[in-house]
Coordinates of C-alpha atoms and ligand atoms in Angstrom, one line a residue:
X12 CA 12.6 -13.6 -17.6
X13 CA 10.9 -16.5 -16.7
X14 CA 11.6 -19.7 -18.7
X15 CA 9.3 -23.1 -18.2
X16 CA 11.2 -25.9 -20.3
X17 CA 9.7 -29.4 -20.7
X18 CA 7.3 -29.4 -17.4
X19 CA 5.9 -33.0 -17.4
X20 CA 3.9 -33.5 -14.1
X21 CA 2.2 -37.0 -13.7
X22 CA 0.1 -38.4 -11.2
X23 CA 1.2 -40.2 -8.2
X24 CA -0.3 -43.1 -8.8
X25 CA -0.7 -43.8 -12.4
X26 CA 2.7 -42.2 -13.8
X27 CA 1.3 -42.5 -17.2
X28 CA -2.0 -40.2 -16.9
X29 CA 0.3 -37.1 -17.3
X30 CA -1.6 -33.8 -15.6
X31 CA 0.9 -31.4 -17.8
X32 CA 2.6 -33.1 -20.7
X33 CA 6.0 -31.2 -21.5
X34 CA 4.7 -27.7 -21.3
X35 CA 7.2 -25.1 -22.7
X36 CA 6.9 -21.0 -22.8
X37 CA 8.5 -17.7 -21.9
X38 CA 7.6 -15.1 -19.6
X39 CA 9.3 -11.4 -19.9
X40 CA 9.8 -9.4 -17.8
X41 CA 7.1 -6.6 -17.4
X42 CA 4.8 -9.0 -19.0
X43 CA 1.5 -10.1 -17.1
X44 CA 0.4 -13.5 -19.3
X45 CA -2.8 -14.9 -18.6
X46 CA -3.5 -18.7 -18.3
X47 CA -6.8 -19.9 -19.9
X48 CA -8.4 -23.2 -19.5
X49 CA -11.5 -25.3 -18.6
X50 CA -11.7 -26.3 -15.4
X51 CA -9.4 -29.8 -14.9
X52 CA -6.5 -28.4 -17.9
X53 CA -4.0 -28.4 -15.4
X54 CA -3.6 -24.5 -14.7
X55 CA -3.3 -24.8 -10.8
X56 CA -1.1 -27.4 -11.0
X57 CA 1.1 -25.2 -13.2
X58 CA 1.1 -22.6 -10.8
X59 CA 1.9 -24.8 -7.8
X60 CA 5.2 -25.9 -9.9
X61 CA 6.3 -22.3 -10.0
X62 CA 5.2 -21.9 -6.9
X63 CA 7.3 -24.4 -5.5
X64 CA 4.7 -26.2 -3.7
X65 CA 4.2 -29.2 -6.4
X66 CA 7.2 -31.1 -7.1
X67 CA 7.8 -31.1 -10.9
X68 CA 8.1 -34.5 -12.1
X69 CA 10.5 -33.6 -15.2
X70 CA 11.6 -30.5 -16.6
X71 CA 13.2 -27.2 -16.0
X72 CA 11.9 -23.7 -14.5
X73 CA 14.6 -21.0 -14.3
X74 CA 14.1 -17.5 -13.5
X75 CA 17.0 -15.0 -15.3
X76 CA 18.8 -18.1 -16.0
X77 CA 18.9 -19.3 -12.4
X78 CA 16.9 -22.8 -11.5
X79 CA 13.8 -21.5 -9.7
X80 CA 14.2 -23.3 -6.5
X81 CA 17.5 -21.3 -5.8
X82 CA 15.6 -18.1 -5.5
X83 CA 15.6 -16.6 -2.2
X84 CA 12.5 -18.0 -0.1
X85 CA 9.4 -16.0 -0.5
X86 CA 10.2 -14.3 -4.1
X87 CA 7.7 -16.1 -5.4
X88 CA 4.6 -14.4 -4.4
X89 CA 1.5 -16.1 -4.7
X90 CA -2.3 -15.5 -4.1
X91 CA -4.3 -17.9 -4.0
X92 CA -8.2 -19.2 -4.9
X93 CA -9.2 -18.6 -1.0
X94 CA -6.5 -16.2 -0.2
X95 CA -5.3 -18.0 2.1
X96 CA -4.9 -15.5 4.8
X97 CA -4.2 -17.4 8.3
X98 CA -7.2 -16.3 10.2
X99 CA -5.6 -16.3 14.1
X100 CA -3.4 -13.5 13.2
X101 CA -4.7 -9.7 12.4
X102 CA -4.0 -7.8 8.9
X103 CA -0.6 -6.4 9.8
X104 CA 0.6 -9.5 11.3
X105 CA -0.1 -11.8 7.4
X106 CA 2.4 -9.2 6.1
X107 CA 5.0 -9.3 8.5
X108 CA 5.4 -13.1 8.9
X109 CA 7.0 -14.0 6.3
X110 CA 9.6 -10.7 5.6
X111 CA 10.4 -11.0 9.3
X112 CA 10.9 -15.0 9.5
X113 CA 13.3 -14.1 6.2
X114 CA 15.1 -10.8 8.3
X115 CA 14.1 -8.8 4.9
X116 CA 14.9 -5.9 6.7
X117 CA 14.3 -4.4 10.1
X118 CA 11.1 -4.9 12.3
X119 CA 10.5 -0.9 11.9
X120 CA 11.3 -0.5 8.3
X121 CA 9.1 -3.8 7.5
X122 CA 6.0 -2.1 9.4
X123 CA 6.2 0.7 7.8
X124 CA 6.2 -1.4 4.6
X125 CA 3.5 -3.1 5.7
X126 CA 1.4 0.4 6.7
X127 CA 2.1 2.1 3.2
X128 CA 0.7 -1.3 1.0
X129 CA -1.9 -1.2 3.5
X130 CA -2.8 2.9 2.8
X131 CA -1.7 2.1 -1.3
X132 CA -4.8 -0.7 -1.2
X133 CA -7.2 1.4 0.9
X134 CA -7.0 -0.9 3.7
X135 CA -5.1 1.5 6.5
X136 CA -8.0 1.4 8.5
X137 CA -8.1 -2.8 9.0
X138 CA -4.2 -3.1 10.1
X139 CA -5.6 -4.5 13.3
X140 CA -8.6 -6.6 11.9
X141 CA -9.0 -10.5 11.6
X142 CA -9.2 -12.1 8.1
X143 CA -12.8 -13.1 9.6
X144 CA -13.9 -9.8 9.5
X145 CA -12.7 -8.4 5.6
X146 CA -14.9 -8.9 2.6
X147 CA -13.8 -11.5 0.0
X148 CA -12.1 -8.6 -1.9
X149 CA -10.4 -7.4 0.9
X150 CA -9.1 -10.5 1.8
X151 CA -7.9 -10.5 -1.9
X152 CA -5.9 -7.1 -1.2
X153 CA -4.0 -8.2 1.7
X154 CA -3.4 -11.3 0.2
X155 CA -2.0 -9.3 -2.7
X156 CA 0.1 -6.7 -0.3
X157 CA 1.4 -9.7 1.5
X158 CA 3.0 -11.0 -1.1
X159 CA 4.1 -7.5 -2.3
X160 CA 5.8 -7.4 1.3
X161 CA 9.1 -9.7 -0.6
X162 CA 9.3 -8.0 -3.7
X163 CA 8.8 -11.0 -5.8
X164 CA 10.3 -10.6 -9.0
X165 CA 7.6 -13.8 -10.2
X166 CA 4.0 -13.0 -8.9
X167 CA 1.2 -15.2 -9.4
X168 CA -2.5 -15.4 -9.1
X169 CA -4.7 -18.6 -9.4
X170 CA -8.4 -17.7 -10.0
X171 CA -8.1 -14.4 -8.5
X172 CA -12.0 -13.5 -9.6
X173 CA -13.6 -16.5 -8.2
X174 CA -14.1 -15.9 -5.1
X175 CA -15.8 -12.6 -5.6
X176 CA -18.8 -10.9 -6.8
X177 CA -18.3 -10.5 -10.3
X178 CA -19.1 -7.0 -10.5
X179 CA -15.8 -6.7 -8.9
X180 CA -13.6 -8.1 -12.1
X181 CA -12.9 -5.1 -13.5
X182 CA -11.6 -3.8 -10.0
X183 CA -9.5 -6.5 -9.9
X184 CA -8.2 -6.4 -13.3
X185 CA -7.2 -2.6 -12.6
X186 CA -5.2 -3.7 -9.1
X187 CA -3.5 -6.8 -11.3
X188 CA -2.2 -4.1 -14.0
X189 CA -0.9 -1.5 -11.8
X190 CA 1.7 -4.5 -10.3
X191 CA 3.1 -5.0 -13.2
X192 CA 6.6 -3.7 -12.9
X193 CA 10.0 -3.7 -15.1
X194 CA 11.5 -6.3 -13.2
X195 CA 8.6 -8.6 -12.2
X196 CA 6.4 -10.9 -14.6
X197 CA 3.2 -11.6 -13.4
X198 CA 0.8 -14.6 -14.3
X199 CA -3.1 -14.9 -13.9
X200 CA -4.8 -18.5 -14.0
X201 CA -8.1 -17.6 -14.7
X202 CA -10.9 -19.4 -16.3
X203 CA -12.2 -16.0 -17.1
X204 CA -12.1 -15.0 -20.7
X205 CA -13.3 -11.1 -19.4
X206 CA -10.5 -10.9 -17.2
X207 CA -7.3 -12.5 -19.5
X208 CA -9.0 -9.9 -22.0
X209 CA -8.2 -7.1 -19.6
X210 CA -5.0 -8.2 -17.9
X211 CA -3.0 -9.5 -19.9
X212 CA 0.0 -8.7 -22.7
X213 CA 0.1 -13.0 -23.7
X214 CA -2.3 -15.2 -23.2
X215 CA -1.6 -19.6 -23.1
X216 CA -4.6 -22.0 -23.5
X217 CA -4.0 -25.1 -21.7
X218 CA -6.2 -28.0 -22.3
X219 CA -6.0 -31.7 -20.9
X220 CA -2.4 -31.0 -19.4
X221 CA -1.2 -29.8 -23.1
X222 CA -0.4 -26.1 -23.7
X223 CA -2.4 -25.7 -27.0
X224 CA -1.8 -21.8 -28.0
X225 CA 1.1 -19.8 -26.5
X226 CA 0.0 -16.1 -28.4
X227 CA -0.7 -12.5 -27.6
X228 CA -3.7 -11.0 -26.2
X229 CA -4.5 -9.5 -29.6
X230 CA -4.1 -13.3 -31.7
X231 CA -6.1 -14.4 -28.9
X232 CA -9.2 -12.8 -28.9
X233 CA -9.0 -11.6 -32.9
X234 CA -12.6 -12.5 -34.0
X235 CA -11.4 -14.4 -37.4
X236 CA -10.2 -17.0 -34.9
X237 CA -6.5 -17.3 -36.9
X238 CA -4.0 -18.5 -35.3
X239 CA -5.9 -20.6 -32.5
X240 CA -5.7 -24.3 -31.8
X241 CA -9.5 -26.1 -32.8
X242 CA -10.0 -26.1 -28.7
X243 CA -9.3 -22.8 -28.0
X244 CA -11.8 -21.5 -30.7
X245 CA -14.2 -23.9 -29.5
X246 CA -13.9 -22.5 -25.8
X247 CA -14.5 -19.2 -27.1
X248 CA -17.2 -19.7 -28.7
X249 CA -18.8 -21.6 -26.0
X250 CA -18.4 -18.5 -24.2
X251 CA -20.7 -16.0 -26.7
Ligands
ADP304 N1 -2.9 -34.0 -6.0 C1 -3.5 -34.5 -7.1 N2 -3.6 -35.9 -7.2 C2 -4.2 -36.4 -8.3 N3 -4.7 -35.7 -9.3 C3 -4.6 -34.4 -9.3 C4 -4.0 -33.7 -8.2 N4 -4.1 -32.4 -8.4 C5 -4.7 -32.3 -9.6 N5 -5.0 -33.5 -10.1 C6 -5.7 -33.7 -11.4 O1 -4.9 -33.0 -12.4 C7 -5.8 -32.4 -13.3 C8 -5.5 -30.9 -13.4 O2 -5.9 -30.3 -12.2 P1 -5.8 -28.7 -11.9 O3 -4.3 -28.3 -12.1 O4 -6.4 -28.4 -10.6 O5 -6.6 -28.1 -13.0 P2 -7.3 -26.6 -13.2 O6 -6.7 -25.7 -12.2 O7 -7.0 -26.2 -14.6 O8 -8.8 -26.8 -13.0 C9 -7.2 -32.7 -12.9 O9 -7.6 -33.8 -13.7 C10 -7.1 -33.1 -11.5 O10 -8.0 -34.0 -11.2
MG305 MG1 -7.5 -24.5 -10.7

């Protein structure tokens, strides 16, 4: 279980414009929660505190009890907007670095790892390539097995359609729901309504650095519109 109490991030240099103002929620495990938001709401920012990369400026983030930022490096997978593949090294190489600069396991044992995500995302052909020379949504699935290469018991995607066609959303959605997992919760920043929709169990709204509606998929998109905030149901509707 992931818990987020009290997350209040402000900005460097005006400590009282506050980019998330004392956000609160809960994250099972097995559950994949969606984060909705216009663009500006604060969702990356979110992501980068769980991520570790965004020093929090108040509040607490613990994972099965324990304060986030004890977890082992590298269990908190993340894929980002751009992927973020580094482009000097080949396929293979993105997966190894990290399990090997953390001794995960041994050199063998983490290739052929590496080989079987590679085969599980159709990719066992483009071990060798260069991030240069992948489409955008294969990028996207190395990204993904890269981060699969720790076991991360927290796995998180920031705009995971946006850099692709959009015919390929539904594609996506599939490979985000079959990484769901008993003992892994997995959450999607997404501006896209099509893909929270298809993804995901929970679903928060985040407006202006304020979480507005914390509910399930089902309250979410019910078409009577009970049991949203006044922005969410405006958001949706901007939508149709
Ligand atoms: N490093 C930063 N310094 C100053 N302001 C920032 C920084 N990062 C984000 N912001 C501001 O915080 C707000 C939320 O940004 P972000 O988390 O990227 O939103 P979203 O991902 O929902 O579009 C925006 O108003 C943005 O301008
Ligand atoms: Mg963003």
């Amino acid at each position: 279980m992931l818990n987020v109490n009290a997350l209040t991030v402000t900005m460097q240099r005006d400590s009282a414009k506050r980019i998330l103002d004392d956000i609160a929620f809960d994250v099972k495990d097995g559950q994949i929660l969606a984060i909705l938001g216009p663009s500006g709401a604060g969702k990356t920012t979110l992501l980068r505190c769980l991520a570790l990369l965004h020093t929090q400026t108040s509040g607490t983030i613990t994972v099965n009890g324990a304060p986030i930022d004890t977890l082992a490096a590298g269990k908190i997978g993340i894929v980002f907007q751009s992927f973020n593949l580094f482009p000097h090294l080949t396929v293979l190489d993105n997966m190894l670095l990290a399990p090997t600069c953390h001794k995960k396991d041994t050199a063998e044992a983490l290739k052929e790892k590496a080989h079987a995500l590679l085969t599980q995302f159709g990719l066992a052909a483009h071990a060798g390539a260069h991030p240069h020379n992948l489409s955008g949504g294969q990028k996207q699935r190395v990204a993904i097995a890269r981060a699969l290469m720790m076991d991360p018991p927290v796995l998180l995607f920031d705009e995971p359609t946006s850099a692709l066609d959009p015919e390929l959303i539904n594609e996506v959605s599939e490979i985000i729901k079959a990484l769901r997992q008993p003992n892994r919760v997995i959450l999607v920043v997404t501006h896209e309504v099509r893909l929270a929709r298809h993804v995901a169990d929970h679903i928060l709204f985040l407006d202006n650095g304020v979480l507005r509606d914390n509910v399930s998929r089902d309250v979410f998109f019910d078409e009577s519109g009970n049991g949203l905030s006044p922005r969410a149901r405006t958001f949706l509707s901007n939508l149709s």
